[in-house]
CSV table of N, CA and C in Angstrom, one decimal:
chain,number,residue,atom,x,y,z
A,284,UNK,N,27.5,6.3,-2.1
A,284,UNK,CA,27.0,7.6,-2.0
A,284,UNK,C,27.8,8.5,-3.0
A,285,UNK,N,27.1,9.6,-3.4
A,285,UNK,CA,27.7,10.6,-4.2
A,285,UNK,C,28.4,11.6,-3.3
A,286,UNK,N,29.7,11.9,-3.6
A,286,UNK,CA,30.4,12.8,-2.8
A,286,UNK,C,30.8,14.0,-3.6
A,287,UNK,N,30.6,15.2,-3.0
A,287,UNK,CA,30.9,16.5,-3.7
A,287,UNK,C,31.8,17.3,-2.8
A,288,UNK,N,32.7,18.1,-3.4
A,288,UNK,CA,33.5,19.0,-2.7
A,288,UNK,C,32.6,20.0,-2.0
A,289,UNK,N,32.9,20.3,-0.8
A,289,UNK,CA,32.1,21.4,-0.1
A,289,UNK,C,31.2,20.7,1.0
A,290,UNK,N,30.9,19.5,0.8
A,290,UNK,CA,30.1,18.7,1.8
A,290,UNK,C,28.8,19.4,2.1
A,291,UNK,N,28.3,19.1,3.3
A,291,UNK,CA,27.0,19.7,3.7
A,291,UNK,C,25.8,19.1,3.0
A,292,UNK,N,24.7,19.8,3.1
A,292,UNK,CA,23.5,19.3,2.4
A,292,UNK,C,23.7,19.6,0.9
A,293,UNK,N,23.5,18.5,0.1
A,293,UNK,CA,23.7,18.6,-1.3
A,293,UNK,C,22.4,18.3,-2.1
A,294,UNK,N,22.0,19.1,-3.0
A,294,UNK,CA,20.9,18.8,-3.8
A,294,UNK,C,21.4,18.4,-5.2
A,295,UNK,N,21.0,17.3,-5.7
A,295,UNK,CA,21.4,16.9,-7.0
A,295,UNK,C,20.1,16.8,-7.9
A,296,UNK,N,20.1,17.5,-9.0
A,296,UNK,CA,18.9,17.6,-9.8
A,296,UNK,C,19.3,17.2,-11.3
A,297,UNK,N,18.3,16.6,-11.9
A,297,UNK,CA,18.4,16.2,-13.3
A,297,UNK,C,17.3,17.0,-14.0
A,298,UNK,N,17.5,17.7,-15.0
A,298,UNK,CA,16.5,18.4,-15.7
A,298,UNK,C,16.5,18.0,-17.2
A,299,UNK,N,15.4,17.8,-17.8
A,299,UNK,CA,15.4,17.5,-19.2
A,299,UNK,C,15.7,18.8,-20.0
A,300,UNK,N,16.2,18.6,-21.2
A,300,UNK,CA,16.7,19.6,-22.0
A,300,UNK,C,16.1,19.4,-23.4
A,301,UNK,N,15.7,20.5,-24.1
A,301,UNK,CA,15.3,20.4,-25.5
A,301,UNK,C,16.4,21.0,-26.4
A,302,UNK,N,16.6,20.4,-27.5
A,302,UNK,CA,17.6,20.8,-28.4
A,302,UNK,C,16.9,21.3,-29.7
A,303,UNK,N,17.1,22.5,-30.1
A,303,UNK,CA,16.4,23.1,-31.2
A,303,UNK,C,17.1,22.6,-32.5
A,304,UNK,N,16.4,22.6,-33.6
A,304,UNK,CA,16.9,22.2,-34.9
A,304,UNK,C,17.1,23.5,-35.7
A,305,UNK,N,18.2,23.8,-36.4
A,305,UNK,CA,19.4,23.0,-36.3
A,305,UNK,C,19.9,23.1,-34.9
A,306,UNK,N,20.6,22.0,-34.5
A,306,UNK,CA,21.1,21.9,-33.1
A,306,UNK,C,22.2,22.9,-32.7
A,307,UNK,N,21.8,24.1,-32.5
A,307,UNK,CA,22.8,25.1,-32.1
A,307,UNK,C,22.4,25.8,-30.8
A,308,UNK,N,21.2,25.5,-30.4
A,308,UNK,CA,20.7,26.1,-29.2
A,308,UNK,C,20.1,25.1,-28.3
A,309,UNK,N,20.4,25.1,-27.0
A,309,UNK,CA,19.9,24.2,-26.0
A,309,UNK,C,19.1,24.9,-25.0
A,310,UNK,N,17.9,24.5,-24.7
A,310,UNK,CA,17.1,25.1,-23.7
A,310,UNK,C,16.6,24.1,-22.6
A,311,UNK,N,16.7,24.5,-21.4
A,311,UNK,CA,16.2,23.7,-20.3
A,311,UNK,C,14.7,23.6,-20.3
A,312,UNK,N,14.2,22.5,-20.0
A,312,UNK,CA,12.7,22.3,-20.0
A,312,UNK,C,12.1,23.2,-19.0
A,313,UNK,N,11.1,24.0,-19.3
A,313,UNK,CA,10.4,24.9,-18.4
A,313,UNK,C,11.2,26.2,-18.1
A,314,UNK,N,12.3,26.4,-18.9
A,314,UNK,CA,13.1,27.6,-18.7
A,314,UNK,C,12.8,28.6,-19.8
A,315,UNK,N,12.3,29.8,-19.4
A,315,UNK,CA,12.0,30.9,-20.4
A,315,UNK,C,13.2,31.8,-20.7
A,316,UNK,N,14.4,31.5,-20.0
A,316,UNK,CA,15.5,32.3,-20.2
A,316,UNK,C,16.2,32.1,-21.5
A,317,UNK,N,17.3,32.8,-21.8
A,317,UNK,CA,18.0,32.6,-23.1
A,317,UNK,C,18.6,31.2,-23.2
A,318,UNK,N,18.5,30.6,-24.4
A,318,UNK,CA,19.1,29.3,-24.6
A,318,UNK,C,20.6,29.4,-24.7
A,319,UNK,N,21.2,28.3,-24.2
A,319,UNK,CA,22.7,28.2,-24.3
A,319,UNK,C,23.1,27.9,-25.8
A,320,UNK,N,24.1,28.5,-26.2
A,320,UNK,CA,24.6,28.1,-27.6
A,320,UNK,C,25.5,26.9,-27.5
A,321,UNK,N,25.2,25.9,-28.1
A,321,UNK,CA,26.0,24.6,-28.1
A,321,UNK,C,25.9,24.0,-29.5
A,322,UNK,N,26.9,24.4,-30.3
A,322,UNK,CA,26.8,23.9,-31.7
A,322,UNK,C,27.0,22.4,-31.8
A,323,UNK,N,26.5,21.8,-32.9
A,323,UNK,CA,26.7,20.4,-33.2
A,323,UNK,C,28.2,20.1,-33.2
A,324,UNK,N,28.6,19.0,-32.5
A,324,UNK,CA,30.0,18.6,-32.5
A,324,UNK,C,30.4,18.2,-33.9
A,325,UNK,N,31.6,18.4,-34.3
A,325,UNK,CA,32.1,18.1,-35.7
A,325,UNK,C,32.0,16.6,-35.9
A,326,UNK,N,31.4,16.2,-37.0
A,326,UNK,CA,31.2,14.8,-37.4
A,326,UNK,C,30.1,14.1,-36.7
A,327,UNK,N,29.3,14.8,-35.9
A,327,UNK,CA,28.2,14.2,-35.2
A,327,UNK,C,27.0,15.0,-35.3
A,328,UNK,N,25.9,14.4,-35.0
A,328,UNK,CA,24.6,15.0,-35.0
A,328,UNK,C,23.9,14.8,-33.6
A,329,UNK,N,23.6,15.9,-32.9
A,329,UNK,CA,22.9,15.8,-31.6
A,329,UNK,C,21.5,15.2,-31.8
A,330,UNK,N,21.1,14.3,-30.9
A,330,UNK,CA,19.8,13.8,-30.9
A,330,UNK,C,18.9,14.7,-30.0
A,331,UNK,N,17.7,14.3,-29.8
A,331,UNK,CA,16.8,15.0,-28.9
A,331,UNK,C,17.0,14.6,-27.4
A,332,UNK,N,17.9,13.7,-27.1
A,332,UNK,CA,18.1,13.2,-25.7
A,332,UNK,C,19.2,13.9,-25.1
A,333,UNK,N,18.9,14.7,-24.1
A,333,UNK,CA,19.9,15.5,-23.3
A,333,UNK,C,19.4,15.7,-21.9
A,334,UNK,N,20.3,16.0,-21.0
A,334,UNK,CA,19.9,16.3,-19.7
A,334,UNK,C,20.9,17.3,-19.0
A,335,UNK,N,20.5,17.9,-18.0
A,335,UNK,CA,21.4,18.8,-17.2
A,335,UNK,C,21.5,18.2,-15.8
A,336,UNK,N,22.8,17.9,-15.4
A,336,UNK,CA,23.0,17.4,-14.1
A,336,UNK,C,23.6,18.6,-13.3
A,337,UNK,N,23.0,18.9,-12.2
A,337,UNK,CA,23.5,20.0,-11.3
A,337,UNK,C,23.6,19.5,-9.9
A,338,UNK,N,24.5,20.0,-9.2
A,338,UNK,CA,24.7,19.7,-7.7
A,338,UNK,C,25.0,21.0,-7.0
A,339,UNK,N,24.2,21.3,-6.0
A,339,UNK,CA,24.3,22.6,-5.3
A,339,UNK,C,24.2,22.4,-3.8
A,340,UNK,N,24.7,23.3,-3.0
A,340,UNK,CA,24.6,23.3,-1.6
A,340,UNK,C,23.2,23.9,-1.3
A,341,UNK,N,22.8,23.9,-0.1
A,341,UNK,CA,21.5,24.5,0.3
A,341,UNK,C,21.5,26.0,0.0
A,342,UNK,N,22.7,26.6,0.0
A,342,UNK,CA,22.8,28.1,-0.4
A,342,UNK,C,22.9,28.3,-1.9
A,343,UNK,N,22.8,27.3,-2.7
A,343,UNK,CA,22.8,27.4,-4.1
A,343,UNK,C,24.2,27.4,-4.8
A,344,UNK,N,25.2,27.1,-4.0
A,344,UNK,CA,26.6,27.1,-4.5
A,344,UNK,C,26.8,25.8,-5.3
A,345,UNK,N,27.3,26.0,-6.5
A,345,UNK,CA,27.6,24.8,-7.4
A,345,UNK,C,28.7,23.9,-6.8
A,346,UNK,N,28.5,22.6,-6.9
A,346,UNK,CA,29.5,21.7,-6.3
A,346,UNK,C,30.0,20.8,-7.5
A,347,UNK,N,31.3,20.3,-7.3
A,347,UNK,CA,31.9,19.4,-8.3
A,347,UNK,C,32.1,18.0,-7.6
A,348,UNK,N,31.9,16.9,-8.3
A,348,UNK,CA,32.1,15.6,-7.7
A,348,UNK,C,33.6,15.4,-7.2
A,349,UNK,N,33.8,14.7,-6.1
A,349,UNK,CA,35.1,14.4,-5.7
A,349,UNK,C,35.6,13.1,-6.2
A,350,UNK,N,34.7,12.3,-6.8
A,350,UNK,CA,35.1,11.1,-7.5
A,350,UNK,C,34.2,10.8,-8.6
A,351,UNK,N,34.6,9.9,-9.5
A,351,UNK,CA,33.8,9.7,-10.7
A,351,UNK,C,32.4,9.2,-10.4
A,352,UNK,N,31.5,9.9,-11.2
A,352,UNK,CA,30.1,9.5,-11.1
A,352,UNK,C,29.8,8.5,-12.3
A,353,UNK,N,28.9,7.6,-12.1
A,353,UNK,CA,28.5,6.7,-13.2
A,353,UNK,C,27.2,7.3,-13.7
A,354,UNK,N,27.2,7.7,-14.9
A,354,UNK,CA,26.0,8.3,-15.5
A,354,UNK,C,25.4,7.4,-16.6
A,355,UNK,N,24.2,7.1,-16.5
A,355,UNK,CA,23.5,6.2,-17.4
A,355,UNK,C,22.4,7.0,-18.1
A,356,UNK,N,22.4,7.2,-19.4
A,356,UNK,CA,21.4,7.9,-20.1
A,356,UNK,C,20.7,7.0,-21.1
A,357,UNK,N,19.4,6.9,-21.0
A,357,UNK,CA,18.6,6.1,-21.9
A,357,UNK,C,18.4,6.8,-23.2
A,358,UNK,N,18.6,6.1,-24.3
A,358,UNK,CA,18.4,6.7,-25.6
A,358,UNK,C,17.0,6.1,-26.1
A,359,UNK,N,16.4,6.9,-27.0
A,359,UNK,CA,15.1,6.6,-27.6
A,359,UNK,C,15.2,5.8,-28.9
A,360,UNK,N,14.1,5.3,-29.3
A,360,UNK,CA,14.0,4.6,-30.6
A,360,UNK,C,14.3,5.6,-31.7
A,361,UNK,N,13.9,6.9,-31.5
A,361,UNK,CA,14.3,7.9,-32.5
A,361,UNK,C,15.8,8.1,-32.6
A,362,UNK,N,16.4,8.1,-31.5
A,362,UNK,CA,17.9,8.3,-31.4
A,362,UNK,C,18.5,7.1,-32.2
A,363,UNK,N,18.1,5.9,-31.9
A,363,UNK,CA,18.6,4.7,-32.6
A,363,UNK,C,18.4,4.8,-34.1
A,364,UNK,N,17.2,5.3,-34.5
A,364,UNK,CA,16.9,5.4,-35.9
A,364,UNK,C,17.8,6.4,-36.6
A,365,UNK,N,18.2,7.5,-35.9
A,365,UNK,CA,19.1,8.4,-36.5
A,365,UNK,C,20.5,7.8,-36.7
A,366,UNK,N,20.8,6.8,-35.9
A,366,UNK,CA,22.1,6.1,-36.0
A,366,UNK,C,22.0,4.9,-36.9
A,367,UNK,N,20.9,4.8,-37.7
A,367,UNK,CA,20.8,3.7,-38.7
A,367,UNK,C,20.6,2.4,-37.9
A,368,UNK,N,19.9,2.4,-36.8
A,368,UNK,CA,19.7,1.3,-35.9
A,368,UNK,C,21.0,0.6,-35.5
A,369,UNK,N,22.0,1.3,-35.4
A,369,UNK,CA,23.3,0.8,-35.0
A,369,UNK,C,23.7,1.5,-33.6
A,370,UNK,N,23.5,0.8,-32.5
A,370,UNK,CA,23.8,1.5,-31.2
A,370,UNK,C,25.3,1.8,-31.0
A,371,UNK,N,26.2,1.2,-31.8
A,371,UNK,CA,27.6,1.5,-31.6
A,371,UNK,C,27.9,2.9,-32.2
A,372,UNK,N,27.0,3.5,-33.0
A,372,UNK,CA,27.3,4.8,-33.5
A,372,UNK,C,26.8,5.9,-32.6
A,373,UNK,N,26.1,5.6,-31.4
A,373,UNK,CA,25.7,6.5,-30.5
A,373,UNK,C,26.8,6.9,-29.5
A,374,UNK,N,26.9,8.2,-29.2
A,374,UNK,CA,27.9,8.7,-28.3
A,374,UNK,C,27.3,9.5,-27.2
A,375,UNK,N,27.9,9.5,-26.0
A,375,UNK,CA,27.5,10.4,-24.9
A,375,UNK,C,28.5,11.5,-24.8
A,376,UNK,N,28.0,12.7,-24.8
A,376,UNK,CA,28.8,13.9,-24.8
A,376,UNK,C,28.5,14.8,-23.6
A,377,UNK,N,29.6,15.5,-23.2
A,377,UNK,CA,29.5,16.5,-22.2
A,377,UNK,C,29.8,17.9,-22.8
A,378,UNK,N,29.0,18.9,-22.5
A,378,UNK,CA,29.3,20.2,-23.0
A,378,UNK,C,30.2,21.0,-22.1
A,379,UNK,N,31.3,21.4,-22.5
A,379,UNK,CA,32.3,22.3,-21.8
A,379,UNK,C,31.9,23.7,-22.1
A,380,UNK,N,31.1,24.3,-21.2
A,380,UNK,CA,30.7,25.7,-21.5
A,380,UNK,C,31.8,26.7,-21.5
A,381,UNK,N,32.8,26.5,-20.7
A,381,UNK,CA,34.0,27.4,-20.7
A,381,UNK,C,34.7,27.3,-22.0
A,382,UNK,N,34.9,26.2,-22.6
A,382,UNK,CA,35.6,26.0,-23.8
A,382,UNK,C,34.7,26.1,-25.0
A,383,UNK,N,33.4,26.1,-24.8
A,383,UNK,CA,32.4,26.2,-25.9
A,383,UNK,C,32.5,25.0,-26.9
A,384,UNK,N,32.7,23.8,-26.3
A,384,UNK,CA,32.8,22.6,-27.2
A,384,UNK,C,32.3,21.4,-26.5
A,385,UNK,N,31.9,20.4,-27.2
A,385,UNK,CA,31.5,19.1,-26.7
A,385,UNK,C,32.7,18.2,-26.6
A,386,UNK,N,32.7,17.4,-25.5
A,386,UNK,CA,33.7,16.4,-25.3
A,386,UNK,C,33.0,15.0,-25.3
A,387,UNK,N,33.6,14.1,-26.0
A,387,UNK,CA,33.0,12.7,-26.0
A,387,UNK,C,33.4,12.0,-24.8
A,388,UNK,N,32.5,11.4,-24.1
A,388,UNK,CA,32.8,10.5,-23.0
A,388,UNK,C,33.1,9.1,-23.4
A,389,UNK,N,33.9,8.4,-22.7
A,389,UNK,CA,34.1,7.0,-23.1
A,389,UNK,C,33.0,6.2,-22.5
A,390,UNK,N,31.9,6.0,-23.3
A,390,UNK,CA,30.7,5.4,-22.9
A,390,UNK,C,30.6,3.9,-23.4
A,391,UNK,N,29.9,3.1,-22.6
A,391,UNK,CA,29.6,1.8,-22.9
A,391,UNK,C,28.1,1.7,-23.4
A,392,UNK,N,27.9,1.2,-24.6
A,392,UNK,CA,26.5,1.1,-25.1
A,392,UNK,C,25.9,-0.2,-24.5
A,393,UNK,N,24.7,-0.1,-24.0
A,393,UNK,CA,24.0,-1.2,-23.4
A,393,UNK,C,22.7,-1.4,-24.2
A,394,UNK,N,22.8,-2.0,-25.4
A,394,UNK,CA,21.6,-2.1,-26.3
A,394,UNK,C,20.4,-2.8,-25.7
A,395,UNK,N,20.7,-3.8,-24.8
A,395,UNK,CA,19.6,-4.5,-24.2
A,395,UNK,C,18.6,-3.6,-23.4
A,396,UNK,N,19.2,-2.5,-22.8
A,396,UNK,CA,18.3,-1.6,-22.0
A,396,UNK,C,18.3,-0.2,-22.6
A,397,UNK,N,18.8,-0.1,-23.9
A,397,UNK,CA,18.9,1.1,-24.6
A,397,UNK,C,19.4,2.3,-23.8
A,398,UNK,N,20.6,2.1,-23.4
A,398,UNK,CA,21.3,3.2,-22.6
A,398,UNK,C,22.8,3.3,-22.9
A,399,UNK,N,23.3,4.4,-22.5
A,399,UNK,CA,24.8,4.6,-22.6
A,399,UNK,C,25.2,4.9,-21.2
A,400,UNK,N,26.4,4.2,-20.8
A,400,UNK,CA,26.9,4.3,-19.4
A,400,UNK,C,28.3,4.8,-19.5
A,401,UNK,N,28.6,5.9,-18.7
A,401,UNK,CA,29.9,6.5,-18.7
A,401,UNK,C,30.2,7.0,-17.3
A,402,UNK,N,31.5,7.1,-17.0
A,402,UNK,CA,32.0,7.7,-15.8
A,402,UNK,C,32.4,9.2,-16.1
A,403,UNK,N,32.1,10.1,-15.2
A,403,UNK,CA,32.4,11.5,-15.4
A,403,UNK,C,32.7,12.2,-14.1
A,404,UNK,N,33.6,13.2,-14.1
A,404,UNK,CA,33.9,14.0,-13.0
A,404,UNK,C,33.2,15.4,-13.2
A,405,UNK,N,32.3,15.5,-14.1
A,405,UNK,CA,31.7,16.7,-14.4
A,405,UNK,C,30.2,16.7,-14.1
A,406,UNK,N,29.6,17.9,-13.9
A,406,UNK,CA,28.2,18.2,-13.9
A,406,UNK,C,28.0,19.0,-15.1
A,407,UNK,N,26.7,19.3,-15.4
A,407,UNK,CA,26.4,20.2,-16.5
A,407,UNK,C,25.6,19.5,-17.5
A,408,UNK,N,25.8,19.9,-18.8
A,408,UNK,CA,24.9,19.4,-19.9
A,408,UNK,C,25.5,18.2,-20.5
A,409,UNK,N,24.7,17.2,-20.7
A,409,UNK,CA,25.1,15.9,-21.3
A,409,UNK,C,24.1,15.6,-22.5
A,410,UNK,N,24.5,15.0,-23.5
A,410,UNK,CA,23.6,14.8,-24.7
A,410,UNK,C,24.1,13.5,-25.4
A,411,UNK,N,23.1,12.9,-26.0
A,411,UNK,CA,23.4,11.7,-26.9
A,411,UNK,C,23.5,12.3,-28.3
A,412,UNK,N,24.6,11.8,-29.0
A,412,UNK,CA,24.8,12.2,-30.4
A,412,UNK,C,25.1,11.0,-31.3
A,413,UNK,N,24.9,11.1,-32.6
A,413,UNK,CA,25.2,10.1,-33.5
A,413,UNK,C,26.5,10.4,-34.2
A,414,UNK,N,27.4,9.4,-34.3
A,414,UNK,CA,28.6,9.5,-35.0
A,414,UNK,C,28.3,9.3,-36.5
A,415,UNK,N,28.4,10.4,-37.2
A,415,UNK,CA,28.1,10.4,-38.7
A,415,UNK,C,29.2,9.6,-39.4
A,416,UNK,N,28.8,8.8,-40.4
A,416,UNK,CA,29.8,8.1,-41.2
A,416,UNK,C,30.5,9.1,-42.1
A,417,UNK,N,31.8,8.8,-42.4
A,417,UNK,CA,32.6,9.7,-43.2
A,417,UNK,C,32.0,9.6,-44.7
A,418,UNK,N,32.0,10.7,-45.4
A,418,UNK,CA,31.5,10.6,-46.7
A,418,UNK,C,32.4,9.8,-47.6
A,419,UNK,N,31.8,9.1,-48.6
A,419,UNK,CA,32.5,8.2,-49.5
A,419,UNK,C,32.4,8.9,-50.9
A,420,UNK,N,33.6,9.1,-51.5
A,420,UNK,CA,33.6,9.6,-52.8
A,420,UNK,C,33.7,8.5,-53.8
A,421,UNK,N,32.9,8.6,-54.8
A,421,UNK,CA,32.8,7.5,-55.8
A,421,UNK,C,32.6,8.0,-57.2
A,422,UNK,N,32.4,7.1,-58.1
A,422,UNK,CA,32.2,7.5,-59.5
A,422,UNK,C,30.8,8.1,-59.7
A,423,UNK,N,30.6,8.8,-60.8
A,423,UNK,CA,29.3,9.3,-61.0
A,423,UNK,C,28.2,8.2,-61.1
A,424,UNK,N,27.0,8.5,-60.7
A,424,UNK,CA,25.9,7.5,-60.8
A,424,UNK,C,25.7,7.0,-62.2
A,425,UNK,N,25.3,5.7,-62.3
A,425,UNK,CA,25.1,5.1,-63.6
A,425,UNK,C,24.1,6.0,-64.4
A,426,UNK,N,24.4,6.3,-65.6
A,426,UNK,CA,23.6,7.1,-66.5
A,426,UNK,C,23.9,8.5,-66.4
A,427,UNK,N,24.7,9.0,-65.5
A,427,UNK,CA,25.1,10.4,-65.4
A,427,UNK,C,26.0,10.8,-66.5
A,428,UNK,N,26.0,12.0,-66.9
A,428,UNK,CA,26.9,12.5,-68.0
A,428,UNK,C,28.0,13.2,-67.3
A,429,UNK,N,29.2,12.8,-67.7
A,429,UNK,CA,30.4,13.4,-67.1
A,429,UNK,C,31.4,13.8,-68.2
A,430,UNK,N,31.9,15.0,-68.1
A,430,UNK,CA,32.8,15.4,-69.2
A,430,UNK,C,34.2,15.4,-68.7
A,431,UNK,N,35.1,14.8,-69.5
A,431,UNK,CA,36.5,14.6,-69.1
A,431,UNK,C,37.2,15.9,-69.7
A,432,UNK,N,37.6,16.7,-68.8
A,432,UNK,CA,38.3,18.0,-69.2
A,432,UNK,C,39.8,17.8,-69.3
A,433,UNK,N,40.3,16.6,-69.0
A,433,UNK,CA,41.8,16.4,-69.0
A,433,UNK,C,42.4,16.7,-70.4
A,434,UNK,N,41.8,16.4,-71.6
A,434,UNK,CA,42.5,16.8,-72.8
A,434,UNK,C,42.7,18.3,-73.0
A,435,UNK,N,41.9,19.1,-72.3
A,435,UNK,CA,42.0,20.5,-72.5
A,435,UNK,C,43.2,21.1,-71.7
A,436,UNK,N,43.8,20.3,-70.8
A,436,UNK,CA,44.9,20.7,-70.0
A,436,UNK,C,46.2,20.1,-70.5
A,437,UNK,N,46.3,19.5,-71.6
A,437,UNK,CA,47.5,18.9,-72.1
A,437,UNK,C,48.3,19.9,-72.9
């Protein structure tokens, strides 16, 4: 069973979320209110797969889990394509609204069922992101013209 501080009747809801491009605003599906500001995490690109996990009492009071929840989020073929068809580049993130930043969860990639599995003590916004490769600096492309200015500085 899922246990939350506060006990009593607990409602747990999952709501789909849409992420606007560029991924700086997150909107709950069916919600006409203002979108949350959630910038892209550094070195990553948010995909379109996200959800909001909420737990409340019958009176609408927010609850926090008393022990770790196992959260499994299925990723799409589009998410996988953004990752260059490499599921090891997919990350599961939690948005810390108070700190205004994304935190990477220690998630296990399950390519056979196209999902990410992670334990969390948080509710709130979760999203799948792609870990972008570090840029590689190299020589100019073949046929490119390059001027060596070193003799001017001697």
